């Protein structure tokens, strides 16, 4: 995923253009995809990247070349993780006091930018564009996907990615909620997924089912690793992620803890002094 390269900006359809956040890394792939949505000179911007210095210049170039616009009409956010909200401050400095809309998460929302709270089922409109918010907690408690009615397309933020799988943080995430969110997305009439990381997905249902299957496999692996338990999380990680480089084991441990929390909620595993066992 790290080796994958995407253009600095590109147009996907008459309504959708993308500008890369220029923040590649092990958890962001080629970087965060931000999207310009609208058919006239006043597109709205979905997500803002991480705050990388070159990004506002690239956004300005994309606005001019792809949208005949000088500034975005406003900002809409999928969730409050730093690689999505990190650009809010620099963009308000560059383009003026843009309005910022999201589902509130007061502990994490960007300081200094007044957030306009939107509802879990908000509808946001721009020229030629109707965006229907879809509440999809699990990766983050404030996560909204946005359904583009005119294209049967879904902006999935970090719920479904174009490459790799998403991390469910064991502190603020919730794997049970995440799986419910994926099931809810399966019910939509979908032709395209525009993810926050990686390339556009043209077989959306297949990808969502693949994500569900991946988590089911991990759950079976966690349960299998506990067959001769009790074990600490690090032992479970070493067994399941034996083929994954050591520097990614912290993220893997977070994912394993998310599985254990879900299984404990379901009464299938128990914890005693940081050692986990089958119930
Ligand atoms: Zn995120």
PDB file of C-alpha atoms and ligand atoms in Angstrom:
ATOM      1  CA  UNK A   1       0.000   0.000   0.000  1.00  0.00           C
ATOM      2  CA  UNK A   2       2.867   2.384   0.752  1.00  0.00           C
ATOM      3  CA  UNK A   3       4.321   1.864  -2.731  1.00  0.00           C
ATOM      4  CA  UNK A   4       1.037   2.783  -4.405  1.00  0.00           C
ATOM      5  CA  UNK A   5       1.088   6.238  -6.005  1.00  0.00           C
ATOM      6  CA  UNK A   6      -1.880   8.427  -6.868  1.00  0.00           C
ATOM      7  CA  UNK A   7      -1.927  11.717  -8.834  1.00  0.00           C
ATOM      8  CA  UNK A   8      -1.776  15.032  -6.916  1.00  0.00           C
ATOM      9  CA  UNK A   9      -5.267  15.772  -8.167  1.00  0.00           C
ATOM     10  CA  UNK A  10      -7.686  14.306 -10.712  1.00  0.00           C
ATOM     11  CA  UNK A  11     -11.290  14.402 -11.836  1.00  0.00           C
ATOM     12  CA  UNK A  12     -13.314  11.207 -11.354  1.00  0.00           C
ATOM     13  CA  UNK A  13     -16.699  12.345 -12.703  1.00  0.00           C
ATOM     14  CA  UNK A  14     -18.589  15.568 -13.524  1.00  0.00           C
ATOM     15  CA  UNK A  15     -19.405  15.867  -9.810  1.00  0.00           C
ATOM     16  CA  UNK A  16     -16.302  14.415  -8.122  1.00  0.00           C
ATOM     17  CA  UNK A  17     -12.654  15.471  -8.173  1.00  0.00           C
ATOM     18  CA  UNK A  18      -9.918  14.422  -5.758  1.00  0.00           C
ATOM     19  CA  UNK A  19      -6.880  16.130  -4.262  1.00  0.00           C
ATOM     20  CA  UNK A  20      -4.265  14.005  -2.492  1.00  0.00           C
ATOM     21  CA  UNK A  21      -3.328  15.035   1.047  1.00  0.00           C
ATOM     22  CA  UNK A  22       0.428  14.356   0.461  1.00  0.00           C
ATOM     23  CA  UNK A  23       0.701  12.416   3.739  1.00  0.00           C
ATOM     24  CA  UNK A  24       1.746   8.871   2.729  1.00  0.00           C
ATOM     25  CA  UNK A  25       2.520   6.350   5.463  1.00  0.00           C
ATOM     26  CA  UNK A  26       1.853   2.865   6.822  1.00  0.00           C
ATOM     27  CA  UNK A  27      -1.658   3.846   7.996  1.00  0.00           C
ATOM     28  CA  UNK A  28      -2.559   6.397   5.322  1.00  0.00           C
ATOM     29  CA  UNK A  29      -1.433   4.520   2.185  1.00  0.00           C
ATOM     30  CA  UNK A  30      -0.649   7.030  -0.585  1.00  0.00           C
ATOM     31  CA  UNK A  31      -2.106   9.753   1.657  1.00  0.00           C
ATOM     32  CA  UNK A  32      -5.596  10.987   2.521  1.00  0.00           C
ATOM     33  CA  UNK A  33      -7.932  11.531  -0.427  1.00  0.00           C
ATOM     34  CA  UNK A  34      -9.839  14.802  -0.159  1.00  0.00           C
ATOM     35  CA  UNK A  35     -12.742  15.376  -2.545  1.00  0.00           C
ATOM     36  CA  UNK A  36     -14.204  18.403  -4.323  1.00  0.00           C
ATOM     37  CA  UNK A  37     -17.935  17.935  -4.924  1.00  0.00           C
ATOM     38  CA  UNK A  38     -20.134  20.021  -7.197  1.00  0.00           C
ATOM     39  CA  UNK A  39     -20.692  20.888 -10.841  1.00  0.00           C
ATOM     40  CA  UNK A  40     -20.280  24.667 -10.692  1.00  0.00           C
ATOM     41  CA  UNK A  41     -17.619  27.051  -9.383  1.00  0.00           C
ATOM     42  CA  UNK A  42     -18.558  26.464  -5.740  1.00  0.00           C
ATOM     43  CA  UNK A  43     -17.598  22.895  -4.832  1.00  0.00           C
ATOM     44  CA  UNK A  44     -17.595  21.690  -1.245  1.00  0.00           C
ATOM     45  CA  UNK A  45     -14.489  20.003   0.123  1.00  0.00           C
ATOM     46  CA  UNK A  46     -14.813  16.619   1.839  1.00  0.00           C
ATOM     47  CA  UNK A  47     -11.989  16.126   4.384  1.00  0.00           C
ATOM     48  CA  UNK A  48      -8.851  18.250   4.530  1.00  0.00           C
ATOM     49  CA  UNK A  49      -5.837  15.934   4.843  1.00  0.00           C
ATOM     50  CA  UNK A  50      -3.277  16.254   7.602  1.00  0.00           C
ATOM     51  CA  UNK A  51      -2.023  19.839   7.240  1.00  0.00           C
ATOM     52  CA  UNK A  52       0.939  19.148   4.922  1.00  0.00           C
ATOM     53  CA  UNK A  53       2.385  22.520   3.699  1.00  0.00           C
ATOM     54  CA  UNK A  54       2.091  21.758  -0.049  1.00  0.00           C
ATOM     55  CA  UNK A  55      -1.569  20.728   0.168  1.00  0.00           C
ATOM     56  CA  UNK A  56      -3.248  24.191  -0.024  1.00  0.00           C
ATOM     57  CA  UNK A  57      -1.269  24.952  -3.220  1.00  0.00           C
ATOM     58  CA  UNK A  58      -2.362  21.663  -4.760  1.00  0.00           C
ATOM     59  CA  UNK A  59      -5.950  22.308  -3.718  1.00  0.00           C
ATOM     60  CA  UNK A  60      -5.843  25.796  -5.263  1.00  0.00           C
ATOM     61  CA  UNK A  61      -4.461  24.329  -8.509  1.00  0.00           C
ATOM     62  CA  UNK A  62      -7.144  21.638  -8.550  1.00  0.00           C
ATOM     63  CA  UNK A  63      -9.892  24.199  -7.874  1.00  0.00           C
ATOM     64  CA  UNK A  64      -8.674  26.340 -10.793  1.00  0.00           C
ATOM     65  CA  UNK A  65      -8.019  23.531 -13.283  1.00  0.00           C
ATOM     66  CA  UNK A  66     -10.793  21.094 -12.457  1.00  0.00           C
ATOM     67  CA  UNK A  67     -13.580  23.291 -11.033  1.00  0.00           C
ATOM     68  CA  UNK A  68     -12.957  26.831 -12.373  1.00  0.00           C
ATOM     69  CA  UNK A  69     -13.121  27.910  -8.738  1.00  0.00           C
ATOM     70  CA  UNK A  70     -10.950  30.000  -6.461  1.00  0.00           C
ATOM     71  CA  UNK A  71     -11.968  28.552  -3.109  1.00  0.00           C
ATOM     72  CA  UNK A  72     -14.073  25.722  -1.736  1.00  0.00           C
ATOM     73  CA  UNK A  73     -17.592  26.721  -0.692  1.00  0.00           C
ATOM     74  CA  UNK A  74     -17.175  24.983   2.650  1.00  0.00           C
ATOM     75  CA  UNK A  75     -15.725  21.942   4.391  1.00  0.00           C
ATOM     76  CA  UNK A  76     -17.457  18.691   5.347  1.00  0.00           C
ATOM     77  CA  UNK A  77     -15.630  16.082   7.444  1.00  0.00           C
ATOM     78  CA  UNK A  78     -15.988  12.318   7.785  1.00  0.00           C
ATOM     79  CA  UNK A  79     -14.463  12.179  11.293  1.00  0.00           C
ATOM     80  CA  UNK A  80     -12.007  13.900  13.609  1.00  0.00           C
ATOM     81  CA  UNK A  81      -8.835  11.845  13.075  1.00  0.00           C
ATOM     82  CA  UNK A  82      -5.776  14.061  12.401  1.00  0.00           C
ATOM     83  CA  UNK A  83      -5.274  12.934   8.789  1.00  0.00           C
ATOM     84  CA  UNK A  84      -8.799  14.196   7.963  1.00  0.00           C
ATOM     85  CA  UNK A  85      -9.095  17.378  10.031  1.00  0.00           C
ATOM     86  CA  UNK A  86      -5.414  18.418  10.101  1.00  0.00           C
ATOM     87  CA  UNK A  87      -5.817  20.758   7.126  1.00  0.00           C
ATOM     88  CA  UNK A  88      -8.745  22.766   8.530  1.00  0.00           C
ATOM     89  CA  UNK A  89      -6.589  25.492  10.081  1.00  0.00           C
ATOM     90  CA  UNK A  90      -4.317  26.030   7.043  1.00  0.00           C
ATOM     91  CA  UNK A  91      -7.289  26.083   4.666  1.00  0.00           C
ATOM     92  CA  UNK A  92      -9.138  28.685   6.738  1.00  0.00           C
ATOM     93  CA  UNK A  93      -5.957  30.775   6.718  1.00  0.00           C
ATOM     94  CA  UNK A  94      -5.590  30.399   2.965  1.00  0.00           C
ATOM     95  CA  UNK A  95      -9.207  30.567   1.766  1.00  0.00           C
ATOM     96  CA  UNK A  96     -10.960  32.533   4.544  1.00  0.00           C
ATOM     97  CA  UNK A  97     -13.414  31.512   7.222  1.00  0.00           C
ATOM     98  CA  UNK A  98     -14.811  28.396   5.582  1.00  0.00           C
ATOM     99  CA  UNK A  99     -17.659  26.688   7.413  1.00  0.00           C
ATOM    100  CA  UNK A 100     -16.777  23.258   8.799  1.00  0.00           C
ATOM    101  CA  UNK A 101     -19.536  20.660   9.125  1.00  0.00           C
ATOM    102  CA  UNK A 102     -19.332  17.342  10.915  1.00  0.00           C
ATOM    103  CA  UNK A 103     -20.938  15.121  13.498  1.00  0.00           C
ATOM    104  CA  UNK A 104     -19.460  16.488  16.747  1.00  0.00           C
ATOM    105  CA  UNK A 105     -16.805  14.646  18.783  1.00  0.00           C
ATOM    106  CA  UNK A 106     -15.933  17.416  21.265  1.00  0.00           C
ATOM    107  CA  UNK A 107     -12.750  15.757  22.627  1.00  0.00           C
ATOM    108  CA  UNK A 108     -11.195  15.547  19.169  1.00  0.00           C
ATOM    109  CA  UNK A 109     -12.777  18.273  17.044  1.00  0.00           C
ATOM    110  CA  UNK A 110     -10.290  20.866  15.739  1.00  0.00           C
ATOM    111  CA  UNK A 111      -9.722  23.793  18.067  1.00  0.00           C
ATOM    112  CA  UNK A 112     -10.200  27.258  16.633  1.00  0.00           C
ATOM    113  CA  UNK A 113     -12.576  26.280  13.852  1.00  0.00           C
ATOM    114  CA  UNK A 114     -16.205  26.608  14.840  1.00  0.00           C
ATOM    115  CA  UNK A 115     -17.820  23.301  13.960  1.00  0.00           C
ATOM    116  CA  UNK A 116     -21.305  23.410  12.568  1.00  0.00           C
ATOM    117  CA  UNK A 117     -22.868  20.283  14.038  1.00  0.00           C
ATOM    118  CA  UNK A 118     -24.729  18.120  11.571  1.00  0.00           C
ATOM    119  CA  UNK A 119     -27.047  15.217  12.348  1.00  0.00           C
ATOM    120  CA  UNK A 120     -26.327  11.539  11.738  1.00  0.00           C
ATOM    121  CA  UNK A 121     -28.718  11.600   8.772  1.00  0.00           C
ATOM    122  CA  UNK A 122     -27.957  15.111   7.485  1.00  0.00           C
ATOM    123  CA  UNK A 123     -28.393  16.001   3.822  1.00  0.00           C
ATOM    124  CA  UNK A 124     -25.783  18.367   2.374  1.00  0.00           C
ATOM    125  CA  UNK A 125     -26.227  19.966  -1.018  1.00  0.00           C
ATOM    126  CA  UNK A 126     -23.990  21.616  -3.583  1.00  0.00           C
ATOM    127  CA  UNK A 127     -24.663  22.324  -7.255  1.00  0.00           C
ATOM    128  CA  UNK A 128     -25.597  18.973  -8.849  1.00  0.00           C
ATOM    129  CA  UNK A 129     -24.764  17.110  -5.663  1.00  0.00           C
ATOM    130  CA  UNK A 130     -26.951  15.631  -2.917  1.00  0.00           C
ATOM    131  CA  UNK A 131     -24.941  14.094  -0.078  1.00  0.00           C
ATOM    132  CA  UNK A 132     -26.784  11.900   2.398  1.00  0.00           C
ATOM    133  CA  UNK A 133     -24.869  11.305   5.647  1.00  0.00           C
ATOM    134  CA  UNK A 134     -24.711   7.676   6.814  1.00  0.00           C
ATOM    135  CA  UNK A 135     -23.809   7.197  10.489  1.00  0.00           C
ATOM    136  CA  UNK A 136     -21.030   4.581  10.573  1.00  0.00           C
ATOM    137  CA  UNK A 137     -19.390   4.411  14.021  1.00  0.00           C
ATOM    138  CA  UNK A 138     -16.754   1.837  14.936  1.00  0.00           C
ATOM    139  CA  UNK A 139     -13.528   3.180  13.422  1.00  0.00           C
ATOM    140  CA  UNK A 140     -14.336   6.436  15.230  1.00  0.00           C
ATOM    141  CA  UNK A 141     -17.443   7.371  17.257  1.00  0.00           C
ATOM    142  CA  UNK A 142     -18.192  10.428  15.067  1.00  0.00           C
ATOM    143  CA  UNK A 143     -17.765   8.733  11.690  1.00  0.00           C
ATOM    144  CA  UNK A 144     -20.095   9.662   8.850  1.00  0.00           C
ATOM    145  CA  UNK A 145     -19.972   8.212   5.355  1.00  0.00           C
ATOM    146  CA  UNK A 146     -21.669  10.277   2.653  1.00  0.00           C
ATOM    147  CA  UNK A 147     -23.883   8.825  -0.081  1.00  0.00           C
ATOM    148  CA  UNK A 148     -23.827  10.767  -3.353  1.00  0.00           C
ATOM    149  CA  UNK A 149     -27.369  10.200  -4.570  1.00  0.00           C
ATOM    150  CA  UNK A 150     -26.767  11.280  -8.208  1.00  0.00           C
ATOM    151  CA  UNK A 151     -24.007   8.677  -8.739  1.00  0.00           C
ATOM    152  CA  UNK A 152     -25.012   5.922  -6.294  1.00  0.00           C
ATOM    153  CA  UNK A 153     -21.535   6.473  -4.873  1.00  0.00           C
ATOM    154  CA  UNK A 154     -20.383   6.363  -1.275  1.00  0.00           C
ATOM    155  CA  UNK A 155     -17.596   8.357   0.330  1.00  0.00           C
ATOM    156  CA  UNK A 156     -16.506   5.875   2.967  1.00  0.00           C
ATOM    157  CA  UNK A 157     -13.884   7.866   4.886  1.00  0.00           C
ATOM    158  CA  UNK A 158     -11.910   5.279   6.867  1.00  0.00           C
ATOM    159  CA  UNK A 159     -14.672   2.645   7.037  1.00  0.00           C
ATOM    160  CA  UNK A 160     -13.683   1.057   3.708  1.00  0.00           C
ATOM    161  CA  UNK A 161     -10.293   1.783   2.108  1.00  0.00           C
ATOM    162  CA  UNK A 162      -9.046   1.380  -1.458  1.00  0.00           C
ATOM    163  CA  UNK A 163      -6.069  -0.666  -0.239  1.00  0.00           C
ATOM    164  CA  UNK A 164      -5.370  -2.509   3.001  1.00  0.00           C
ATOM    165  CA  UNK A 165      -7.778  -2.614   5.923  1.00  0.00           C
ATOM    166  CA  UNK A 166      -8.790  -0.009   8.449  1.00  0.00           C
ATOM    167  CA  UNK A 167      -7.603   0.065  12.065  1.00  0.00           C
ATOM    168  CA  UNK A 168     -10.226  -0.169  14.811  1.00  0.00           C
ATOM    169  CA  UNK A 169      -8.554   1.650  17.736  1.00  0.00           C
ATOM    170  CA  UNK A 170      -9.143  -0.328  20.946  1.00  0.00           C
ATOM    171  CA  UNK A 171      -9.693   2.843  23.021  1.00  0.00           C
ATOM    172  CA  UNK A 172     -12.081   4.973  20.940  1.00  0.00           C
ATOM    173  CA  UNK A 173     -13.143   2.386  18.365  1.00  0.00           C
ATOM    174  CA  UNK A 174     -15.724  -0.381  18.640  1.00  0.00           C
ATOM    175  CA  UNK A 175     -15.481  -3.465  16.462  1.00  0.00           C
ATOM    176  CA  UNK A 176     -19.076  -4.549  17.072  1.00  0.00           C
ATOM    177  CA  UNK A 177     -20.328  -1.136  15.922  1.00  0.00           C
ATOM    178  CA  UNK A 178     -17.914  -1.229  12.981  1.00  0.00           C
ATOM    179  CA  UNK A 179     -19.315  -4.553  11.725  1.00  0.00           C
ATOM    180  CA  UNK A 180     -22.872  -3.208  12.133  1.00  0.00           C
ATOM    181  CA  UNK A 181     -21.817  -0.187  10.052  1.00  0.00           C
ATOM    182  CA  UNK A 182     -20.456  -2.437   7.272  1.00  0.00           C
ATOM    183  CA  UNK A 183     -23.723  -4.415   7.235  1.00  0.00           C
ATOM    184  CA  UNK A 184     -25.654  -1.142   6.948  1.00  0.00           C
ATOM    185  CA  UNK A 185     -23.519  -0.063   3.960  1.00  0.00           C
ATOM    186  CA  UNK A 186     -24.292  -3.363   2.217  1.00  0.00           C
ATOM    187  CA  UNK A 187     -27.957  -2.320   2.104  1.00  0.00           C
ATOM    188  CA  UNK A 188     -27.248   0.777  -0.011  1.00  0.00           C
ATOM    189  CA  UNK A 189     -27.684   0.824  -3.783  1.00  0.00           C
ATOM    190  CA  UNK A 190     -23.984   1.244  -4.607  1.00  0.00           C
ATOM    191  CA  UNK A 191     -21.981   1.516  -7.811  1.00  0.00           C
ATOM    192  CA  UNK A 192     -18.810   3.200  -6.589  1.00  0.00           C
ATOM    193  CA  UNK A 193     -16.875   3.742  -3.376  1.00  0.00           C
ATOM    194  CA  UNK A 194     -14.643   6.781  -3.034  1.00  0.00           C
ATOM    195  CA  UNK A 195     -12.450   5.904  -0.030  1.00  0.00           C
ATOM    196  CA  UNK A 196     -10.370   8.291   2.093  1.00  0.00           C
ATOM    197  CA  UNK A 197      -7.251   6.246   1.306  1.00  0.00           C
ATOM    198  CA  UNK A 198      -6.276   4.383  -1.865  1.00  0.00           C
ATOM    199  CA  UNK A 199      -7.895   4.122  -5.296  1.00  0.00           C
ATOM    200  CA  UNK A 200     -11.592   4.258  -6.225  1.00  0.00           C
ATOM    201  CA  UNK A 201     -13.465   0.982  -5.679  1.00  0.00           C
ATOM    202  CA  UNK A 202     -15.663  -0.126  -8.580  1.00  0.00           C
ATOM    203  CA  UNK A 203     -16.980  -3.320  -6.983  1.00  0.00           C
ATOM    204  CA  UNK A 204     -18.293  -1.892  -3.716  1.00  0.00           C
ATOM    205  CA  UNK A 205     -20.348  -4.833  -2.438  1.00  0.00           C
ATOM    206  CA  UNK A 206     -17.518  -7.298  -3.071  1.00  0.00           C
ATOM    207  CA  UNK A 207     -15.156  -5.060  -1.148  1.00  0.00           C
ATOM    208  CA  UNK A 208     -17.528  -4.682   1.820  1.00  0.00           C
ATOM    209  CA  UNK A 209     -18.067  -8.472   1.938  1.00  0.00           C
ATOM    210  CA  UNK A 210     -14.290  -8.935   1.776  1.00  0.00           C
ATOM    211  CA  UNK A 211     -13.958  -6.612   4.786  1.00  0.00           C
ATOM    212  CA  UNK A 212     -16.565  -8.592   6.734  1.00  0.00           C
ATOM    213  CA  UNK A 213     -14.825 -11.883   5.832  1.00  0.00           C
ATOM    214  CA  UNK A 214     -11.465 -10.459   6.937  1.00  0.00           C
ATOM    215  CA  UNK A 215     -12.806  -9.584  10.402  1.00  0.00           C
ATOM    216  CA  UNK A 216     -14.506 -12.969  10.709  1.00  0.00           C
ATOM    217  CA  UNK A 217     -11.179 -14.653   9.897  1.00  0.00           C
ATOM    218  CA  UNK A 218      -9.375 -12.531  12.509  1.00  0.00           C
ATOM    219  CA  UNK A 219     -11.999 -13.440  15.090  1.00  0.00           C
ATOM    220  CA  UNK A 220     -11.515 -17.156  14.401  1.00  0.00           C
ATOM    221  CA  UNK A 221      -7.736 -16.652  14.687  1.00  0.00           C
ATOM    222  CA  UNK A 222      -8.090 -14.861  18.034  1.00  0.00           C
ATOM    223  CA  UNK A 223     -10.305 -17.654  19.386  1.00  0.00           C
ATOM    224  CA  UNK A 224      -7.893 -20.310  18.047  1.00  0.00           C
ATOM    225  CA  UNK A 225      -4.943 -18.539  19.688  1.00  0.00           C
ATOM    226  CA  UNK A 226      -6.768 -18.803  23.017  1.00  0.00           C
ATOM    227  CA  UNK A 227      -7.356 -22.558  22.706  1.00  0.00           C
ATOM    228  CA  UNK A 228      -4.385 -23.160  25.027  1.00  0.00           C
ATOM    229  CA  UNK A 229      -4.864 -19.910  26.975  1.00  0.00           C
ATOM    230  CA  UNK A 230      -4.862 -17.822  29.028  1.00  0.00           C
ATOM    231  CA  UNK A 231      -2.590 -15.508  27.053  1.00  0.00           C
ATOM    232  CA  UNK A 232      -1.538 -11.880  27.039  1.00  0.00           C
ATOM    233  CA  UNK A 233      -2.317  -9.750  23.976  1.00  0.00           C
ATOM    234  CA  UNK A 234       1.346  -9.774  22.853  1.00  0.00           C
ATOM    235  CA  UNK A 235       1.320 -13.580  22.623  1.00  0.00           C
ATOM    236  CA  UNK A 236      -1.867 -13.546  20.541  1.00  0.00           C
ATOM    237  CA  UNK A 237      -0.373 -10.885  18.244  1.00  0.00           C
ATOM    238  CA  UNK A 238       2.806 -12.940  17.685  1.00  0.00           C
ATOM    239  CA  UNK A 239       0.745 -15.960  16.721  1.00  0.00           C
ATOM    240  CA  UNK A 240      -1.629 -14.222  14.329  1.00  0.00           C
ATOM    241  CA  UNK A 241       0.675 -11.578  12.857  1.00  0.00           C
ATOM    242  CA  UNK A 242       3.838 -13.732  12.553  1.00  0.00           C
ATOM    243  CA  UNK A 243       4.271 -12.530   8.929  1.00  0.00           C
ATOM    244  CA  UNK A 244       3.829  -8.816   9.742  1.00  0.00           C
ATOM    245  CA  UNK A 245       6.874  -6.606  10.498  1.00  0.00           C
ATOM    246  CA  UNK A 246       7.471  -5.983  14.194  1.00  0.00           C
ATOM    247  CA  UNK A 247       6.970  -2.182  13.933  1.00  0.00           C
ATOM    248  CA  UNK A 248       3.333  -2.761  13.017  1.00  0.00           C
ATOM    249  CA  UNK A 249       2.663  -4.993  16.020  1.00  0.00           C
ATOM    250  CA  UNK A 250       1.403  -2.093  18.142  1.00  0.00           C
ATOM    251  CA  UNK A 251      -1.385  -1.444  15.655  1.00  0.00           C
ATOM    252  CA  UNK A 252      -1.982  -5.196  15.460  1.00  0.00           C
ATOM    253  CA  UNK A 253      -2.278  -5.325  19.268  1.00  0.00           C
ATOM    254  CA  UNK A 254      -4.870  -2.564  19.121  1.00  0.00           C
ATOM    255  CA  UNK A 255      -6.837  -4.599  16.585  1.00  0.00           C
ATOM    256  CA  UNK A 256      -6.568  -7.792  18.684  1.00  0.00           C
ATOM    257  CA  UNK A 257      -7.783  -5.878  21.761  1.00  0.00           C
ATOM    258  CA  UNK A 258     -10.766  -4.636  19.719  1.00  0.00           C
ATOM    259  CA  UNK A 259     -11.619  -8.245  18.864  1.00  0.00           C
ATOM    260  CA  UNK A 260     -11.202  -9.309  22.503  1.00  0.00           C
ATOM    261  CA  UNK A 261     -13.467  -6.484  23.698  1.00  0.00           C
ATOM    262  CA  UNK A 262     -16.152  -7.496  21.210  1.00  0.00           C
ATOM    263  CA  UNK A 263     -15.862 -11.172  22.220  1.00  0.00           C
ATOM    264  CA  UNK A 264     -16.009 -10.229  25.919  1.00  0.00           C
ATOM    265  CA  UNK A 265     -19.170  -8.164  25.277  1.00  0.00           C
ATOM    266  CA  UNK A 266     -20.625 -11.296  23.699  1.00  0.00           C
ATOM    267  CA  UNK A 267     -19.609 -13.424  26.719  1.00  0.00           C
ATOM    268  CA  UNK A 268     -17.227 -15.582  24.657  1.00  0.00           C
ATOM    269  CA  UNK A 269     -13.914 -14.641  26.310  1.00  0.00           C
ATOM    270  CA  UNK A 270     -12.887 -13.482  29.780  1.00  0.00           C
ATOM    271  CA  UNK A 271      -9.992 -11.387  31.072  1.00  0.00           C
ATOM    272  CA  UNK A 272      -8.120 -11.765  34.333  1.00  0.00           C
ATOM    273  CA  UNK A 273      -5.054  -9.604  35.117  1.00  0.00           C
ATOM    274  CA  UNK A 274      -4.431  -8.806  31.420  1.00  0.00           C
ATOM    275  CA  UNK A 275      -4.574 -12.455  30.443  1.00  0.00           C
ATOM    276  CA  UNK A 276      -7.372 -13.564  28.170  1.00  0.00           C
ATOM    277  CA  UNK A 277      -9.090 -16.927  27.963  1.00  0.00           C
ATOM    278  CA  UNK A 278     -12.066 -18.602  26.365  1.00  0.00           C
ATOM    279  CA  UNK A 279     -15.182 -18.213  28.500  1.00  0.00           C
TER     280      UNK A 279
HETATM  281 ZN1  LIG B   1      -9.573   7.601  10.816  1.00  0.00          ZN
END
